[in-house]
Short mmCIF file of C-alpha atoms in Angstrom, two decimals:
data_model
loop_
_atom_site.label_atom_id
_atom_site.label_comp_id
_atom_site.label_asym_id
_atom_site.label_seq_id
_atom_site.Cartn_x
_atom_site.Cartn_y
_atom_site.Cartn_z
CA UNK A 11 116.38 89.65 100.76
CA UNK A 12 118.61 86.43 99.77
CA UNK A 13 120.81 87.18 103.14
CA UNK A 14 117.71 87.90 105.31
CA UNK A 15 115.49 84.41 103.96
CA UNK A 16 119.23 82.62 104.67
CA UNK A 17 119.13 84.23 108.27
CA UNK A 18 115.42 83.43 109.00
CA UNK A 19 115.20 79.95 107.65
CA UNK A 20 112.94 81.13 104.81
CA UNK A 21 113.59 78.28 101.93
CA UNK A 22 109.96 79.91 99.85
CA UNK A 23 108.10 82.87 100.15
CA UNK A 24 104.47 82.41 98.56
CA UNK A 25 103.39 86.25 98.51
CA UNK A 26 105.92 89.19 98.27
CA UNK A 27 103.99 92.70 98.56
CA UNK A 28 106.45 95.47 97.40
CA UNK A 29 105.68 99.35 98.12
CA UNK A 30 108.35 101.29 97.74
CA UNK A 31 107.81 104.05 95.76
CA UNK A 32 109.53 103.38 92.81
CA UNK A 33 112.00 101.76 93.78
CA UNK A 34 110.57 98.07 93.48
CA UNK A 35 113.21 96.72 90.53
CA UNK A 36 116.51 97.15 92.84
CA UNK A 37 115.40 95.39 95.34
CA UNK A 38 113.83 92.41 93.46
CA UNK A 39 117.42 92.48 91.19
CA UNK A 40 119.37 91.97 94.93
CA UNK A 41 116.93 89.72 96.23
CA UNK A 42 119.08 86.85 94.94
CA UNK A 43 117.93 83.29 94.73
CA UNK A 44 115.08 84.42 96.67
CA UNK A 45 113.66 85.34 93.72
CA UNK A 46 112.91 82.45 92.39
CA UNK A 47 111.13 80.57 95.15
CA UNK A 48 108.36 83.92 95.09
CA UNK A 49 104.97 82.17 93.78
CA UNK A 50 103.34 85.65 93.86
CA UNK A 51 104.39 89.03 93.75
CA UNK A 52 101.93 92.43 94.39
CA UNK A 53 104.55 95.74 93.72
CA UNK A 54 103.48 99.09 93.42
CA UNK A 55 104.20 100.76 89.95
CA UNK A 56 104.52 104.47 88.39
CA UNK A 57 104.38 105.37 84.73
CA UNK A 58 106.69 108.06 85.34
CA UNK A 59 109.57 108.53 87.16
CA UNK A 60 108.52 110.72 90.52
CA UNK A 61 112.27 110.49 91.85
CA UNK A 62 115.88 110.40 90.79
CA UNK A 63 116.65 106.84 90.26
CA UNK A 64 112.83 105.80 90.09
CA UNK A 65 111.54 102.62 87.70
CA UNK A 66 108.87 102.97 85.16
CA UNK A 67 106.18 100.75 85.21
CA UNK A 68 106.84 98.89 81.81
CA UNK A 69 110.45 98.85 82.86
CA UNK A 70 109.86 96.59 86.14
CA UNK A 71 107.60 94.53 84.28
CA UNK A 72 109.91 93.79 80.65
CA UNK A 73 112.35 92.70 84.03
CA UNK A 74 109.78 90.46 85.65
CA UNK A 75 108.85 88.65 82.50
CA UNK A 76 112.80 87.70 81.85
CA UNK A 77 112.66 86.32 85.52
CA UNK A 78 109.16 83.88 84.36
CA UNK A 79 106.82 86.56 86.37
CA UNK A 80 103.90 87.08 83.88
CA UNK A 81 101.12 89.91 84.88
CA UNK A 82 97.68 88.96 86.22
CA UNK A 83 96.17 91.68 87.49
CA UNK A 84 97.20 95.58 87.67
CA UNK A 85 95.04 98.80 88.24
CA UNK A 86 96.59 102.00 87.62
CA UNK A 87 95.23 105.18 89.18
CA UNK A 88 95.00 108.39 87.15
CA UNK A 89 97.46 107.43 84.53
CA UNK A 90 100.44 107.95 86.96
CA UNK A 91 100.96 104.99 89.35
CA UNK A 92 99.21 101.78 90.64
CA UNK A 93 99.16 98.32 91.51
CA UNK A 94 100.05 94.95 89.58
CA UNK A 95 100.16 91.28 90.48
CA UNK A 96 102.72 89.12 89.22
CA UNK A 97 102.92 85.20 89.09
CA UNK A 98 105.85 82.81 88.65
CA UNK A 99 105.39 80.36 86.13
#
């Protein structure tokens, strides 16, 4: 993500939605200094690893909080998977 905001001009990015079943936490940890400029970030989680090489839910989120992300919001379906908002303070 760092190389493509460098490409495109893109100093901040106010809102980044994240589906990718499971595999949300590798790209945020190669998205650079991108990372840091995110105000708000909307991923998709899982309680339980569906695939190989999948990231838990509190996983992700014990990562986000070391990066100043703190939860506002999250809605998990069925006790399997769901949604969560994170902010940057």
């Amino acid at each position: 993500l760092d190389d493509w905001a460098h490409e495109h001009d893109i100093a901040c990015v106010d809102f980044l939605w994240l589906a990718l079943e499971g595999f949300e936490l590798p790209v945020l940890q190669a998205a650079g200094s991108l990372l840091e400029s995110v105000r708000v970030l909307y991923v998709e989680v899982n309680l339980f690893n569906y695939w190989q090489g999948t990231t838990e839910y509190h996983v992700l989120k014990e990562w986000l909080c070391k990066k100043n992300f703190y939860e506002v919001w999250k809605n998990i379906i069925d006790d399997l998977h769901g949604n969560a908002i994170f902010v940057h303070v």
